[in-house]
PDB file of C-alpha atoms in Angstrom:
ATOM      1  CA  MET A   7     -40.774   3.354  31.136  1.00  0.00           C
ATOM      2  CA  GLU A   8     -39.354   0.423  33.071  1.00  0.00           C
ATOM      3  CA  GLN A   9     -36.909   0.790  35.920  1.00  0.00           C
ATOM      4  CA  VAL A  10     -33.359  -0.338  35.105  1.00  0.00           C
ATOM      5  CA  SER A  11     -31.913  -2.926  37.461  1.00  0.00           C
ATOM      6  CA  ASN A  12     -28.260  -3.745  38.109  1.00  0.00           C
ATOM      7  CA  ASP A  13     -28.584  -6.816  35.879  1.00  0.00           C
ATOM      8  CA  ASP A  14     -29.564  -4.600  32.947  1.00  0.00           C
ATOM      9  CA  PHE A  15     -26.537  -2.334  33.286  1.00  0.00           C
ATOM     10  CA  ASP A  16     -24.110  -4.772  31.605  1.00  0.00           C
ATOM     11  CA  PHE A  17     -26.578  -5.341  28.815  1.00  0.00           C
ATOM     12  CA  ILE A  18     -26.826  -1.583  28.167  1.00  0.00           C
ATOM     13  CA  LEU A  19     -23.019  -1.178  28.225  1.00  0.00           C
ATOM     14  CA  LEU A  20     -22.559  -4.018  25.748  1.00  0.00           C
ATOM     15  CA  ARG A  21     -25.167  -2.559  23.392  1.00  0.00           C
ATOM     16  CA  MET A  22     -23.547   0.890  23.573  1.00  0.00           C
ATOM     17  CA  LYS A  23     -20.099  -0.587  22.960  1.00  0.00           C
ATOM     18  CA  LYS A  24     -21.403  -2.494  19.953  1.00  0.00           C
ATOM     19  CA  LYS A  25     -23.149   0.574  18.539  1.00  0.00           C
ATOM     20  CA  PHE A  26     -20.305   3.069  19.017  1.00  0.00           C
ATOM     21  CA  THR A  27     -17.211   0.953  18.398  1.00  0.00           C
ATOM     22  CA  VAL A  28     -15.480   1.744  15.112  1.00  0.00           C
ATOM     23  CA  LYS A  29     -15.123  -1.428  13.114  1.00  0.00           C
ATOM     24  CA  PRO A  30     -11.893  -2.005  11.149  1.00  0.00           C
ATOM     25  CA  GLU A  31     -12.223  -1.961   7.372  1.00  0.00           C
ATOM     26  CA  LYS A  32     -12.800  -5.420   5.945  1.00  0.00           C
ATOM     27  CA  LYS A  33     -10.195  -6.840   3.625  1.00  0.00           C
ATOM     28  CA  GLY A  34     -12.767  -8.637   1.532  1.00  0.00           C
ATOM     29  CA  ARG A  35     -12.992  -9.315  -2.151  1.00  0.00           C
ATOM     30  CA  GLU A  36     -13.390  -5.663  -3.086  1.00  0.00           C
ATOM     31  CA  ASN A  37     -10.911  -4.095  -0.661  1.00  0.00           C
ATOM     32  CA  GLY A  38      -7.726  -5.734  -1.836  1.00  0.00           C
ATOM     33  CA  GLY A  39      -8.607  -9.408  -1.602  1.00  0.00           C
ATOM     34  CA  GLU A  40      -7.974 -11.908  -4.344  1.00  0.00           C
ATOM     35  CA  GLY A  41     -10.078 -11.778  -7.481  1.00  0.00           C
ATOM     36  CA  GLN A  42     -12.738 -14.398  -8.074  1.00  0.00           C
ATOM     37  CA  ASP A  43     -12.206 -16.845 -10.929  1.00  0.00           C
ATOM     38  CA  PHE A  44     -15.289 -18.176 -12.733  1.00  0.00           C
ATOM     39  CA  GLY A  45     -13.497 -20.629 -15.024  1.00  0.00           C
ATOM     40  CA  MET A  46     -13.801 -18.324 -18.050  1.00  0.00           C
ATOM     41  CA  GLY A  47     -10.153 -17.242 -18.393  1.00  0.00           C
ATOM     42  CA  PHE A  48     -10.284 -14.190 -16.118  1.00  0.00           C
ATOM     43  CA  SER A  49     -10.684 -13.132 -12.510  1.00  0.00           C
ATOM     44  CA  LEU A  50     -11.927  -9.938 -10.881  1.00  0.00           C
ATOM     45  CA  ARG A  51     -12.697  -8.508  -7.456  1.00  0.00           C
ATOM     46  CA  VAL A  52     -16.404  -8.711  -6.798  1.00  0.00           C
ATOM     47  CA  PRO A  53     -18.011  -6.476  -4.150  1.00  0.00           C
ATOM     48  CA  GLU A  54     -18.828  -8.415  -0.987  1.00  0.00           C
ATOM     49  CA  GLU A  55     -22.563  -7.908  -1.433  1.00  0.00           C
ATOM     50  CA  PHE A  56     -22.595 -10.214  -4.468  1.00  0.00           C
ATOM     51  CA  GLU A  57     -22.838 -13.989  -4.447  1.00  0.00           C
ATOM     52  CA  ARG A  58     -23.351 -16.557  -7.160  1.00  0.00           C
ATOM     53  CA  ALA A  59     -27.031 -17.087  -7.949  1.00  0.00           C
ATOM     54  CA  ASP A  60     -28.345 -20.604  -7.603  1.00  0.00           C
ATOM     55  CA  ALA A  61     -30.566 -22.094 -10.335  1.00  0.00           C
ATOM     56  CA  LYS A  62     -33.804 -20.943  -8.673  1.00  0.00           C
ATOM     57  CA  ARG A  63     -32.706 -17.308  -8.295  1.00  0.00           C
ATOM     58  CA  ALA A  64     -31.226 -17.286 -11.816  1.00  0.00           C
ATOM     59  CA  SER A  65     -34.532 -18.487 -13.285  1.00  0.00           C
ATOM     60  CA  CYS A  66     -36.439 -15.765 -11.395  1.00  0.00           C
ATOM     61  CA  LEU A  67     -34.164 -13.062 -12.815  1.00  0.00           C
ATOM     62  CA  PHE A  68     -33.823 -14.436 -16.348  1.00  0.00           C
ATOM     63  CA  TRP A  69     -36.915 -16.195 -17.640  1.00  0.00           C
ATOM     64  CA  SER A  70     -35.232 -17.526 -20.762  1.00  0.00           C
ATOM     65  CA  GLU A  71     -33.436 -20.840 -20.459  1.00  0.00           C
ATOM     66  CA  LYS A  72     -30.559 -19.276 -22.442  1.00  0.00           C
ATOM     67  CA  ARG A  73     -29.266 -17.296 -19.489  1.00  0.00           C
ATOM     68  CA  PRO A  74     -25.656 -16.249 -18.793  1.00  0.00           C
ATOM     69  CA  PRO A  75     -23.555 -19.013 -17.195  1.00  0.00           C
ATOM     70  CA  VAL A  76     -22.305 -16.705 -14.431  1.00  0.00           C
ATOM     71  CA  ILE A  77     -24.914 -14.670 -12.539  1.00  0.00           C
ATOM     72  CA  LEU A  78     -24.063 -12.846  -9.326  1.00  0.00           C
ATOM     73  CA  THR A  79     -26.669 -11.007  -7.267  1.00  0.00           C
ATOM     74  CA  THR A  80     -27.070  -9.226  -3.985  1.00  0.00           C
ATOM     75  CA  SER A  81     -29.213 -10.883  -1.334  1.00  0.00           C
ATOM     76  CA  LYS A  82     -32.315  -8.961  -2.442  1.00  0.00           C
ATOM     77  CA  GLY A  83     -31.682  -9.719  -6.129  1.00  0.00           C
ATOM     78  CA  ARG A  84     -32.125  -6.060  -7.077  1.00  0.00           C
ATOM     79  CA  GLU A  85     -28.527  -5.719  -8.259  1.00  0.00           C
ATOM     80  CA  GLY A  86     -26.662  -8.177 -10.395  1.00  0.00           C
ATOM     81  CA  LEU A  87     -23.626  -8.965 -12.516  1.00  0.00           C
ATOM     82  CA  THR A  88     -23.551 -11.440 -15.381  1.00  0.00           C
ATOM     83  CA  PHE A  89     -20.749 -12.871 -17.521  1.00  0.00           C
ATOM     84  CA  GLN A  90     -20.910 -14.859 -20.721  1.00  0.00           C
ATOM     85  CA  PHE A  91     -18.767 -15.479 -23.783  1.00  0.00           C
ATOM     86  CA  PHE A  92     -19.589 -13.294 -26.757  1.00  0.00           C
ATOM     87  CA  ASN A  93     -20.630 -15.426 -29.741  1.00  0.00           C
ATOM     88  CA  GLY A  94     -17.977 -16.515 -32.263  1.00  0.00           C
ATOM     89  CA  GLU A  95     -19.426 -14.655 -35.267  1.00  0.00           C
ATOM     90  CA  VAL A  96     -17.590 -11.456 -34.338  1.00  0.00           C
ATOM     91  CA  GLU A  97     -14.119 -12.802 -33.612  1.00  0.00           C
ATOM     92  CA  GLY A  98     -12.453 -10.394 -36.044  1.00  0.00           C
ATOM     93  CA  GLU A  99     -14.293  -7.346 -34.704  1.00  0.00           C
ATOM     94  CA  SER A 100     -12.740  -4.980 -32.160  1.00  0.00           C
ATOM     95  CA  LEU A 101     -14.290  -4.600 -28.713  1.00  0.00           C
ATOM     96  CA  LEU A 102     -15.519  -1.121 -29.661  1.00  0.00           C
ATOM     97  CA  GLU A 103     -17.207  -2.441 -32.836  1.00  0.00           C
ATOM     98  CA  CYS A 104     -18.842  -5.246 -30.833  1.00  0.00           C
ATOM     99  CA  SER A 105     -20.023  -2.692 -28.274  1.00  0.00           C
ATOM    100  CA  LYS A 106     -21.652  -0.632 -31.039  1.00  0.00           C
ATOM    101  CA  MET A 107     -23.355  -3.762 -32.407  1.00  0.00           C
ATOM    102  CA  ILE A 108     -24.788  -4.599 -28.972  1.00  0.00           C
ATOM    103  CA  LYS A 109     -26.033  -1.046 -28.518  1.00  0.00           C
ATOM    104  CA  GLN A 110     -27.788  -1.143 -31.929  1.00  0.00           C
ATOM    105  CA  LEU A 111     -29.391  -4.467 -31.047  1.00  0.00           C
ATOM    106  CA  ILE A 112     -30.693  -3.065 -27.750  1.00  0.00           C
ATOM    107  CA  GLU A 113     -32.122  -0.038 -29.578  1.00  0.00           C
ATOM    108  CA  GLN A 114     -33.905  -2.344 -32.053  1.00  0.00           C
ATOM    109  CA  LEU A 115     -35.341  -4.530 -29.288  1.00  0.00           C
ATOM    110  CA  ASP A 116     -36.625  -1.651 -27.164  1.00  0.00           C
ATOM    111  CA  GLY A 117     -36.750   1.860 -28.584  1.00  0.00           C
ATOM    112  CA  ARG A 118     -37.585   3.262 -25.143  1.00  0.00           C
ATOM    113  CA  CYS A 119     -34.030   2.691 -23.826  1.00  0.00           C
ATOM    114  CA  VAL A 120     -32.090   5.836 -22.996  1.00  0.00           C
ATOM    115  CA  PHE A 121     -28.316   5.642 -23.571  1.00  0.00           C
ATOM    116  CA  TYR A 122     -25.962   7.747 -21.480  1.00  0.00           C
ATOM    117  CA  SER A 123     -22.199   7.454 -21.629  1.00  0.00           C
ATOM    118  CA  ALA A 124     -19.520   5.105 -22.890  1.00  0.00           C
ATOM    119  CA  GLY A 125     -15.884   4.624 -22.050  1.00  0.00           C
ATOM    120  CA  GLU A 126     -12.914   2.366 -21.623  1.00  0.00           C
ATOM    121  CA  GLU A 127     -11.398   1.119 -18.376  1.00  0.00           C
ATOM    122  CA  SER A 128      -8.222  -0.991 -18.480  1.00  0.00           C
ATOM    123  CA  GLU A 129      -8.847  -2.565 -21.910  1.00  0.00           C
ATOM    124  CA  THR A 130     -12.548  -3.009 -21.179  1.00  0.00           C
ATOM    125  CA  VAL A 131     -15.103  -1.044 -23.213  1.00  0.00           C
ATOM    126  CA  TRP A 132     -18.467  -0.164 -21.669  1.00  0.00           C
ATOM    127  CA  PHE A 133     -21.659   1.802 -22.117  1.00  0.00           C
ATOM    128  CA  ASP A 134     -24.638   2.421 -19.864  1.00  0.00           C
ATOM    129  CA  TYR A 135     -28.340   2.927 -20.407  1.00  0.00           C
ATOM    130  CA  LYS A 136     -31.766   2.957 -18.777  1.00  0.00           C
ATOM    131  CA  SER A 137     -34.283   0.258 -19.644  1.00  0.00           C
ATOM    132  CA  PHE A 138     -37.749  -0.569 -18.385  1.00  0.00           C
ATOM    133  CA  ALA A 139     -39.007  -3.722 -16.657  1.00  0.00           C
ATOM    134  CA  GLU A 140     -42.536  -4.096 -15.320  1.00  0.00           C
ATOM    135  CA  ASN A 141     -43.124  -0.902 -13.308  1.00  0.00           C
ATOM    136  CA  GLU A 142     -39.448  -0.101 -12.700  1.00  0.00           C
ATOM    137  CA  CYS A 143     -36.662   1.733 -14.505  1.00  0.00           C
ATOM    138  CA  VAL A 144     -33.446  -0.287 -14.601  1.00  0.00           C
ATOM    139  CA  TYR A 145     -29.883   0.997 -14.880  1.00  0.00           C
ATOM    140  CA  ASN A 146     -27.628  -1.199 -17.022  1.00  0.00           C
ATOM    141  CA  LEU A 147     -23.903  -1.093 -17.658  1.00  0.00           C
ATOM    142  CA  VAL A 148     -22.667  -3.380 -20.450  1.00  0.00           C
ATOM    143  CA  PHE A 149     -18.957  -4.148 -20.761  1.00  0.00           C
ATOM    144  CA  LEU A 150     -16.712  -6.211 -23.032  1.00  0.00           C
ATOM    145  CA  PHE A 151     -13.151  -7.439 -22.623  1.00  0.00           C
ATOM    146  CA  GLN A 152     -10.848  -9.949 -24.299  1.00  0.00           C
ATOM    147  CA  THR A 153      -9.328 -13.036 -22.683  1.00  0.00           C
ATOM    148  CA  SER A 154      -6.608 -14.987 -24.470  1.00  0.00           C
ATOM    149  CA  THR A 155      -9.149 -16.917 -26.520  1.00  0.00           C
ATOM    150  CA  ARG A 156     -12.534 -15.194 -26.426  1.00  0.00           C
ATOM    151  CA  LYS A 157     -14.433 -11.990 -25.853  1.00  0.00           C
ATOM    152  CA  VAL A 158     -16.404 -11.791 -22.609  1.00  0.00           C
ATOM    153  CA  LEU A 159     -19.669  -9.858 -22.333  1.00  0.00           C
ATOM    154  CA  GLY A 160     -20.501  -8.597 -18.857  1.00  0.00           C
ATOM    155  CA  THR A 161     -23.523  -6.719 -17.589  1.00  0.00           C
ATOM    156  CA  PHE A 162     -24.427  -4.951 -14.394  1.00  0.00           C
ATOM    157  CA  PHE A 163     -27.999  -3.987 -13.465  1.00  0.00           C
ATOM    158  CA  CYS A 164     -29.741  -2.245 -10.577  1.00  0.00           C
ATOM    159  CA  LEU A 165     -32.806  -0.104  -9.941  1.00  0.00           C
ATOM    160  CA  PHE A 166     -32.328   3.192 -11.724  1.00  0.00           C
ATOM    161  CA  GLU A 167     -32.547   5.260  -8.548  1.00  0.00           C
ATOM    162  CA  GLU A 168     -29.523   3.340  -7.179  1.00  0.00           C
ATOM    163  CA  TYR A 169     -27.210   3.888 -10.158  1.00  0.00           C
ATOM    164  CA  ASP A 170     -25.270   6.776  -8.581  1.00  0.00           C
ATOM    165  CA  LYS A 171     -24.258   4.435  -5.740  1.00  0.00           C
ATOM    166  CA  TRP A 172     -23.300   1.505  -7.982  1.00  0.00           C
ATOM    167  CA  LYS A 173     -21.818   2.994 -11.157  1.00  0.00           C
ATOM    168  CA  PRO A 174     -18.522   4.114  -9.520  1.00  0.00           C
ATOM    169  CA  GLN A 175     -18.156   0.698  -7.863  1.00  0.00           C
ATOM    170  CA  VAL A 176     -18.710  -1.148 -11.143  1.00  0.00           C
ATOM    171  CA  LEU A 177     -16.202   1.066 -12.980  1.00  0.00           C
ATOM    172  CA  LYS A 178     -13.680   0.251 -10.206  1.00  0.00           C
ATOM    173  CA  LEU A 179     -14.507  -3.437 -10.627  1.00  0.00           C
ATOM    174  CA  LEU A 180     -13.629  -3.216 -14.344  1.00  0.00           C
ATOM    175  CA  LYS A 181     -10.110  -2.111 -13.390  1.00  0.00           C
ATOM    176  CA  THR A 182      -9.633  -5.340 -11.399  1.00  0.00           C
ATOM    177  CA  ILE A 183     -10.228  -7.695 -14.339  1.00  0.00           C
ATOM    178  CA  LYS A 184      -7.185  -9.898 -14.876  1.00  0.00           C
ATOM    179  CA  THR A 185      -6.908 -12.412 -17.686  1.00  0.00           C
ATOM    180  CA  LYS A 186      -5.051 -15.682 -17.095  1.00  0.00           C
ATOM    181  CA  GLU A 187      -2.041 -14.275 -18.992  1.00  0.00           C
ATOM    182  CA  GLU A 188      -1.858 -11.219 -16.702  1.00  0.00           C
ATOM    183  CA  VAL A 189      -2.054 -13.438 -13.618  1.00  0.00           C
ATOM    184  CA  HIS A 190       0.810 -15.658 -14.842  1.00  0.00           C
ATOM    185  CA  GLU A 191       2.944 -12.652 -15.895  1.00  0.00           C
ATOM    186  CA  GLY A 192       2.845 -11.397 -12.316  1.00  0.00           C
ATOM    187  CA  LEU A 193       4.401 -14.589 -10.947  1.00  0.00           C
TER     188      LEU A 193
END
């Protein structure tokens, strides 16, 4: 162990102050800040950990060239949110009927998927399930909501062992979705 000199004393005090000082809660995007708008007719509050994926990161996550137009990920890329318009063939269908169709399609594509619960949060229907990718189990939460003109399909994914941390946050996020009409009504 090295001897501490007088010059080191300030350094130690500053480190202790930094370590033990209580930081004020951030007023970021999730904690009451403004919702993010992606040019799709809605806005929502996105947790601070998420940022828009650039083309390189998007191609690493989604190998198909037909990937969602809005992809948000955490810095490690292990958690993500996507948004895309639901195709026009189901315009007359309710959100719940569309949700059931998506679930059936997932079951047909991969019979190993395990479905858990479903619900509705602020005019947004959702369901969650476990899927498998490479050597990992993945938690997925699929959600649908209606803007003034189109249905929007959103997804959230993370490693399965992290779902208990993320699921409550994503369900809170669904409550922050505001369509353009709701934003203008508030003015």
